[in-house]
């Protein structure tokens, strides 16, 4: 059975009926999803879930007054109730002087499909069978695995009274695992729109192989070290920097590129947002139904641009780049298809070029310490190693770091040639494709006992 | 009866699951109505009213778990979802090592409703939004601010729980929350002050009286002035050890992160290992591990008035309860589910909750609170401190995957010299390891300084879930703490 809950025609009818029922200037959007996730720990499947969820969001403007209602009742009566309630809220809300109206209908370019039937039609047994491959490997190695395999289907549609209509389905399959052994652990992750492109044995080999190498980590004094960051750790940097490469962050004085467009802000890295990258879950429009553009954010270390939604663009006399998120009080826009352009080195070459440094598999529980300076604190996790004379010398216990991410990128010494896809998580927006990086200095400010 | 029509469907879900081979089944119907309002820089930024209604069926079949959920409320869909839950459980069983066992619980029947003074949905919309506009305006009278924000959330959740063991429970839970914040930018600095707490708002299981009593408008000028003053305040001393007094609004998050999460028994047993992590509070340490000094008493209590973890029964039908996590500094209690309690030969203390109808119930903090000590007021504690730093209101938080090594930043700090509050400090941070930190606690303020805070943003689980948890805390003092870690 497909995970698609609607056809394009059904969603068009729902959205357009909501816009019509709201009357005047109005927008309607539906986000529908079928989530299926098989979770494992202690080498067994312990949580295994599936849900069908769809939500209609109606935003109504009454001049400068705006109201929004969200419902999961997509019946005709539910649509009518939501539209009327949104109109009522709008009429009773104080004016927003900066409201720029709902956006116009603009041509939306075609993007490669991000939908795979194999993912959408996956069964519980499809997922369990793949998980069992990994669990069997872990048991054979006398190791313990935890993680999940998911097969999700999404549909996104938006219409407004100015003629906007946009729709796209997509899928995402993913496996994540931490494998734990005596004193050490390791991580592997794979994401793809097509379940058949999820290579479970390779993920198992990566995590199990690294877990064995991570056994019995040693103490190492915190301090500033040269580092090679695996793609998992680089993904975290991309995620944090993306959140402030927006017009809203610049407007609020929270962005490291504020007032620095045209200036050097990192080392020789190029970071783009590319909604048409076939390997990056392409989507050609944003939550307001505006065409998403490819935006070069940082070119060879020089800040070039930030992304905009319609409202922020109007408020700051810019043009929307088609990167709006659903209206919310926290973040209006985001680069949702972030790519750090690849270099020429393999991961092993990056390691071989380090005389003394740290190999970091991934970061854990990272949080802003100072957003404007992009200072983040967090831990290393699931495979941290000392590199000496181009070789992995031995595993080390995990560090706490406190580091400005963009300043760390200022010391970029090498860029991996292979990009890895990371899907939008429950706590993050957008997808990213990033390489491994070799950086001149990273500030480890503490250590833990494991 | 909020669920007169759905009760038959709930029973149908349980019966269908049993007929398909489930040895245990429960159905939960959940209807959630929320209104979020946000004012930013003098303009109403977002008004979002949302309602969501659906059901989930959880089953044990072939000794393993399955869960499925839908928002289509119809008999045929209930049958499909119940059958799918059983199919999923049987797929889970292909990778099992032993059958799941559940600790026993008496099949309860009853209703529960959050006691409130003023139904937040009955307050006029204009009055609700007007309060935010007035608070925002009161902040903006201070010159030098870049961004001001004011927000509230009001919440009502109606839940029906029916199980194959005979439970039949209806609950109506109310919450109200609010907050303001002011941000100032200049000379490479970005400073924020918020009230009453960080993260946009604090929240309680309460009516509109909760919002009224915080007096956002009255506190707006001070918050605004502090944000501007922080731009030119002295930097926190860098990488030194000193005495730290932590205010209630910050200490509640310290409790959440360094006690609330590590006492989750699912973490200790490894079932959250890949995502949230595990716990240094392993089962062999229960009852014998010194978690903190003898001043430290931390309670697990889902009956505390106002707490976001206060309810009649959890989402497994286990009644609300009270007990100790840490007593006189010793680790003595976990947050447990029926499954994890059985692993320890215990019964559940009722801490399992789901984020709405579409998610699987998990162990979540209820109200995990640092209980009042005997020291007196915050002013008295400052007067008793020769040299140190007072820090309050969270700005940054991070902790390792076993909940040992942590680092927190706060919005504001003050020097303490010779028993007096001195100069304001910007960018305060402190770091440490959980048992050493709590072991260094030598004074906890009394009940007059204790407040029940709410964290309506606790993430856990895959797919991700947000829980609303309660944490009471007074200010407390800690010796020899490493402060000022910022590159």
JSON list of N, CA and C in Angstrom, two decimals, chain A residues 17-58:
[
{"chain": "A", "resi": 17, "resn": "UNK", "atom": "N", "xyz": [-10.60, 24.89, -1.98]},
{"chain": "A", "resi": 17, "resn": "UNK", "atom": "CA", "xyz": [-11.85, 25.04, -1.26]},
{"chain": "A", "resi": 17, "resn": "UNK", "atom": "C", "xyz": [-11.63, 25.86, 0.02]},
{"chain": "A", "resi": 18, "resn": "UNK", "atom": "N", "xyz": [-10.50, 25.62, 0.69]},
{"chain": "A", "resi": 18, "resn": "UNK", "atom": "CA", "xyz": [-10.20, 26.39, 1.91]},
{"chain": "A", "resi": 18, "resn": "UNK", "atom": "C", "xyz": [-9.99, 27.86, 1.57]},
{"chain": "A", "resi": 19, "resn": "UNK", "atom": "N", "xyz": [-9.30, 28.14, 0.50]},
{"chain": "A", "resi": 19, "resn": "UNK", "atom": "CA", "xyz": [-9.07, 29.53, 0.08]},
{"chain": "A", "resi": 19, "resn": "UNK", "atom": "C", "xyz": [-10.40, 30.19, -0.27]},
{"chain": "A", "resi": 20, "resn": "UNK", "atom": "N", "xyz": [-11.24, 29.45, -0.99]},
{"chain": "A", "resi": 20, "resn": "UNK", "atom": "CA", "xyz": [-12.53, 30.00, -1.39]},
{"chain": "A", "resi": 20, "resn": "UNK", "atom": "C", "xyz": [-13.40, 30.27, -0.16]},
{"chain": "A", "resi": 21, "resn": "UNK", "atom": "N", "xyz": [-13.42, 29.30, 0.76]},
{"chain": "A", "resi": 21, "resn": "UNK", "atom": "CA", "xyz": [-14.27, 29.44, 1.94]},
{"chain": "A", "resi": 21, "resn": "UNK", "atom": "C", "xyz": [-13.80, 30.58, 2.85]},
{"chain": "A", "resi": 22, "resn": "UNK", "atom": "N", "xyz": [-12.49, 30.80, 2.87]},
{"chain": "A", "resi": 22, "resn": "UNK", "atom": "CA", "xyz": [-11.96, 31.88, 3.72]},
{"chain": "A", "resi": 22, "resn": "UNK", "atom": "C", "xyz": [-12.35, 33.24, 3.15]},
{"chain": "A", "resi": 23, "resn": "UNK", "atom": "N", "xyz": [-12.42, 33.32, 1.84]},
{"chain": "A", "resi": 23, "resn": "UNK", "atom": "CA", "xyz": [-12.79, 34.59, 1.20]},
{"chain": "A", "resi": 23, "resn": "UNK", "atom": "C", "xyz": [-11.65, 35.59, 1.26]},
{"chain": "A", "resi": 24, "resn": "UNK", "atom": "N", "xyz": [-11.63, 36.51, 0.32]},
{"chain": "A", "resi": 24, "resn": "UNK", "atom": "CA", "xyz": [-10.61, 37.56, 0.33]},
{"chain": "A", "resi": 24, "resn": "UNK", "atom": "C", "xyz": [-9.22, 36.98, 0.14]},
{"chain": "A", "resi": 25, "resn": "UNK", "atom": "N", "xyz": [-8.25, 37.62, 0.81]},
{"chain": "A", "resi": 25, "resn": "UNK", "atom": "CA", "xyz": [-6.86, 37.19, 0.66]},
{"chain": "A", "resi": 25, "resn": "UNK", "atom": "C", "xyz": [-6.60, 36.03, 1.61]},
{"chain": "A", "resi": 26, "resn": "UNK", "atom": "N", "xyz": [-6.27, 34.89, 1.06]},
{"chain": "A", "resi": 26, "resn": "UNK", "atom": "CA", "xyz": [-6.13, 33.69, 1.89]},
{"chain": "A", "resi": 26, "resn": "UNK", "atom": "C", "xyz": [-5.14, 32.71, 1.26]},
{"chain": "A", "resi": 27, "resn": "UNK", "atom": "N", "xyz": [-4.59, 31.88, 2.13]},
{"chain": "A", "resi": 27, "resn": "UNK", "atom": "CA", "xyz": [-3.63, 30.85, 1.71]},
{"chain": "A", "resi": 27, "resn": "UNK", "atom": "C", "xyz": [-4.00, 29.55, 2.42]},
{"chain": "A", "resi": 28, "resn": "UNK", "atom": "N", "xyz": [-3.87, 28.45, 1.72]},
{"chain": "A", "resi": 28, "resn": "UNK", "atom": "CA", "xyz": [-4.12, 27.14, 2.35]},
{"chain": "A", "resi": 28, "resn": "UNK", "atom": "C", "xyz": [-3.00, 26.19, 1.97]},
{"chain": "A", "resi": 29, "resn": "UNK", "atom": "N", "xyz": [-2.52, 25.44, 2.95]},
{"chain": "A", "resi": 29, "resn": "UNK", "atom": "CA", "xyz": [-1.44, 24.50, 2.69]},
{"chain": "A", "resi": 29, "resn": "UNK", "atom": "C", "xyz": [-1.74, 23.19, 3.42]},
{"chain": "A", "resi": 30, "resn": "UNK", "atom": "N", "xyz": [-1.38, 22.09, 2.79]},
{"chain": "A", "resi": 30, "resn": "UNK", "atom": "CA", "xyz": [-1.52, 20.78, 3.42]},
{"chain": "A", "resi": 30, "resn": "UNK", "atom": "C", "xyz": [-0.16, 20.11, 3.47]},
{"chain": "A", "resi": 31, "resn": "UNK", "atom": "N", "xyz": [0.19, 19.63, 4.65]},
{"chain": "A", "resi": 31, "resn": "UNK", "atom": "CA", "xyz": [1.35, 18.76, 4.80]},
{"chain": "A", "resi": 31, "resn": "UNK", "atom": "C", "xyz": [0.82, 17.41, 5.28]},
{"chain": "A", "resi": 32, "resn": "UNK", "atom": "N", "xyz": [1.03, 16.40, 4.45]},
{"chain": "A", "resi": 32, "resn": "UNK", "atom": "CA", "xyz": [0.56, 15.05, 4.78]},
{"chain": "A", "resi": 32, "resn": "UNK", "atom": "C", "xyz": [1.75, 14.12, 4.83]},
{"chain": "A", "resi": 33, "resn": "UNK", "atom": "N", "xyz": [1.69, 13.16, 5.74]},
{"chain": "A", "resi": 33, "resn": "UNK", "atom": "CA", "xyz": [2.82, 12.23, 5.84]},
{"chain": "A", "resi": 33, "resn": "UNK", "atom": "C", "xyz": [2.37, 10.88, 6.36]},
{"chain": "A", "resi": 34, "resn": "UNK", "atom": "N", "xyz": [3.02, 9.86, 5.85]},
{"chain": "A", "resi": 34, "resn": "UNK", "atom": "CA", "xyz": [2.91, 8.53, 6.42]},
{"chain": "A", "resi": 34, "resn": "UNK", "atom": "C", "xyz": [4.28, 8.17, 6.96]},
{"chain": "A", "resi": 35, "resn": "UNK", "atom": "N", "xyz": [4.37, 8.06, 8.27]},
{"chain": "A", "resi": 35, "resn": "UNK", "atom": "CA", "xyz": [5.64, 7.77, 8.92]},
{"chain": "A", "resi": 35, "resn": "UNK", "atom": "C", "xyz": [5.65, 6.30, 9.34]},
{"chain": "A", "resi": 36, "resn": "UNK", "atom": "N", "xyz": [6.74, 5.63, 9.04]},
{"chain": "A", "resi": 36, "resn": "UNK", "atom": "CA", "xyz": [6.89, 4.22, 9.48]},
{"chain": "A", "resi": 36, "resn": "UNK", "atom": "C", "xyz": [8.32, 4.05, 9.95]},
{"chain": "A", "resi": 37, "resn": "UNK", "atom": "N", "xyz": [8.47, 3.65, 11.20]},
{"chain": "A", "resi": 37, "resn": "UNK", "atom": "CA", "xyz": [9.80, 3.62, 11.79]},
{"chain": "A", "resi": 37, "resn": "UNK", "atom": "C", "xyz": [9.95, 2.39, 12.67]},
{"chain": "A", "resi": 38, "resn": "UNK", "atom": "N", "xyz": [11.00, 1.63, 12.40]},
{"chain": "A", "resi": 38, "resn": "UNK", "atom": "CA", "xyz": [11.30, 0.42, 13.17]},
{"chain": "A", "resi": 38, "resn": "UNK", "atom": "C", "xyz": [12.55, 0.71, 13.98]},
{"chain": "A", "resi": 39, "resn": "UNK", "atom": "N", "xyz": [12.39, 0.71, 15.29]},
{"chain": "A", "resi": 39, "resn": "UNK", "atom": "CA", "xyz": [13.47, 1.12, 16.18]},
{"chain": "A", "resi": 39, "resn": "UNK", "atom": "C", "xyz": [14.03, -0.09, 16.91]},
{"chain": "A", "resi": 40, "resn": "UNK", "atom": "N", "xyz": [15.32, -0.11, 17.08]},
{"chain": "A", "resi": 40, "resn": "UNK", "atom": "CA", "xyz": [15.94, -1.26, 17.74]},
{"chain": "A", "resi": 40, "resn": "UNK", "atom": "C", "xyz": [16.93, -0.79, 18.80]},
{"chain": "A", "resi": 41, "resn": "UNK", "atom": "N", "xyz": [17.11, -1.65, 19.81]},
{"chain": "A", "resi": 41, "resn": "UNK", "atom": "CA", "xyz": [18.08, -1.40, 20.88]},
{"chain": "A", "resi": 41, "resn": "UNK", "atom": "C", "xyz": [18.35, -2.72, 21.56]},
{"chain": "A", "resi": 42, "resn": "UNK", "atom": "N", "xyz": [19.53, -2.86, 22.15]},
{"chain": "A", "resi": 42, "resn": "UNK", "atom": "CA", "xyz": [19.91, -4.12, 22.80]},
{"chain": "A", "resi": 42, "resn": "UNK", "atom": "C", "xyz": [19.72, -5.30, 21.85]},
{"chain": "A", "resi": 43, "resn": "UNK", "atom": "N", "xyz": [19.92, -5.04, 20.55]},
{"chain": "A", "resi": 43, "resn": "UNK", "atom": "CA", "xyz": [19.88, -6.07, 19.51]},
{"chain": "A", "resi": 43, "resn": "UNK", "atom": "C", "xyz": [18.49, -6.66, 19.27]},
{"chain": "A", "resi": 44, "resn": "UNK", "atom": "N", "xyz": [17.44, -5.95, 19.66]},
{"chain": "A", "resi": 44, "resn": "UNK", "atom": "CA", "xyz": [16.07, -6.38, 19.33]},
{"chain": "A", "resi": 44, "resn": "UNK", "atom": "C", "xyz": [15.27, -5.17, 18.85]},
{"chain": "A", "resi": 45, "resn": "UNK", "atom": "N", "xyz": [14.20, -5.45, 18.12]},
{"chain": "A", "resi": 45, "resn": "UNK", "atom": "CA", "xyz": [13.27, -4.38, 17.77]},
{"chain": "A", "resi": 45, "resn": "UNK", "atom": "C", "xyz": [12.39, -4.12, 18.98]},
{"chain": "A", "resi": 46, "resn": "UNK", "atom": "N", "xyz": [12.43, -2.89, 19.49]},
{"chain": "A", "resi": 46, "resn": "UNK", "atom": "CA", "xyz": [11.69, -2.63, 20.74]},
{"chain": "A", "resi": 46, "resn": "UNK", "atom": "C", "xyz": [10.58, -1.61, 20.55]},
{"chain": "A", "resi": 47, "resn": "UNK", "atom": "N", "xyz": [10.63, -0.84, 19.49]},
{"chain": "A", "resi": 47, "resn": "UNK", "atom": "CA", "xyz": [9.54, 0.09, 19.18]},
{"chain": "A", "resi": 47, "resn": "UNK", "atom": "C", "xyz": [9.35, 0.05, 17.67]},
{"chain": "A", "resi": 48, "resn": "UNK", "atom": "N", "xyz": [8.08, 0.01, 17.24]},
{"chain": "A", "resi": 48, "resn": "UNK", "atom": "CA", "xyz": [7.83, -0.20, 15.82]},
{"chain": "A", "resi": 48, "resn": "UNK", "atom": "C", "xyz": [6.49, 0.46, 15.50]},
{"chain": "A", "resi": 49, "resn": "UNK", "atom": "N", "xyz": [6.52, 1.52, 14.73]},
{"chain": "A", "resi": 49, "resn": "UNK", "atom": "CA", "xyz": [5.33, 2.38, 14.64]},
{"chain": "A", "resi": 49, "resn": "UNK", "atom": "C", "xyz": [5.01, 2.77, 13.20]},
{"chain": "A", "resi": 50, "resn": "UNK", "atom": "N", "xyz": [3.75, 3.12, 12.98]},
{"chain": "A", "resi": 50, "resn": "UNK", "atom": "CA", "xyz": [3.33, 3.70, 11.70]},
{"chain": "A", "resi": 50, "resn": "UNK", "atom": "C", "xyz": [2.19, 4.65, 11.97]},
{"chain": "A", "resi": 51, "resn": "UNK", "atom": "N", "xyz": [2.18, 5.77, 11.29]},
{"chain": "A", "resi": 51, "resn": "UNK", "atom": "CA", "xyz": [1.08, 6.73, 11.47]},
{"chain": "A", "resi": 51, "resn": "UNK", "atom": "C", "xyz": [0.79, 7.44, 10.17]},
{"chain": "A", "resi": 52, "resn": "UNK", "atom": "N", "xyz": [-0.46, 7.83, 10.01]},
{"chain": "A", "resi": 52, "resn": "UNK", "atom": "CA", "xyz": [-0.89, 8.66, 8.89]},
{"chain": "A", "resi": 52, "resn": "UNK", "atom": "C", "xyz": [-1.36, 9.99, 9.45]},
{"chain": "A", "resi": 53, "resn": "UNK", "atom": "N", "xyz": [-0.76, 11.06, 8.99]},
{"chain": "A", "resi": 53, "resn": "UNK", "atom": "CA", "xyz": [-1.05, 12.38, 9.55]},
{"chain": "A", "resi": 53, "resn": "UNK", "atom": "C", "xyz": [-1.16, 13.40, 8.43]},
{"chain": "A", "resi": 54, "resn": "UNK", "atom": "N", "xyz": [-2.16, 14.23, 8.48]},
{"chain": "A", "resi": 54, "resn": "UNK", "atom": "CA", "xyz": [-2.31, 15.30, 7.48]},
{"chain": "A", "resi": 54, "resn": "UNK", "atom": "C", "xyz": [-2.86, 16.53, 8.18]},
{"chain": "A", "resi": 55, "resn": "UNK", "atom": "N", "xyz": [-2.36, 17.67, 7.78]},
{"chain": "A", "resi": 55, "resn": "UNK", "atom": "CA", "xyz": [-2.70, 18.91, 8.46]},
{"chain": "A", "resi": 55, "resn": "UNK", "atom": "C", "xyz": [-2.98, 19.99, 7.42]},
{"chain": "A", "resi": 56, "resn": "UNK", "atom": "N", "xyz": [-4.08, 20.69, 7.60]},
{"chain": "A", "resi": 56, "resn": "UNK", "atom": "CA", "xyz": [-4.43, 21.84, 6.74]},
{"chain": "A", "resi": 56, "resn": "UNK", "atom": "C", "xyz": [-4.16, 23.12, 7.51]},
{"chain": "A", "resi": 57, "resn": "UNK", "atom": "N", "xyz": [-3.42, 24.02, 6.88]},
{"chain": "A", "resi": 57, "resn": "UNK", "atom": "CA", "xyz": [-3.12, 25.31, 7.49]},
{"chain": "A", "resi": 57, "resn": "UNK", "atom": "C", "xyz": [-3.77, 26.41, 6.65]},
{"chain": "A", "resi": 58, "resn": "UNK", "atom": "N", "xyz": [-4.64, 27.19, 7.26]},
{"chain": "A", "resi": 58, "resn": "UNK", "atom": "CA", "xyz": [-5.31, 28.28, 6.55]},
{"chain": "A", "resi": 58, "resn": "UNK", "atom": "C", "xyz": [-4.85, 29.60, 7.13]}
]
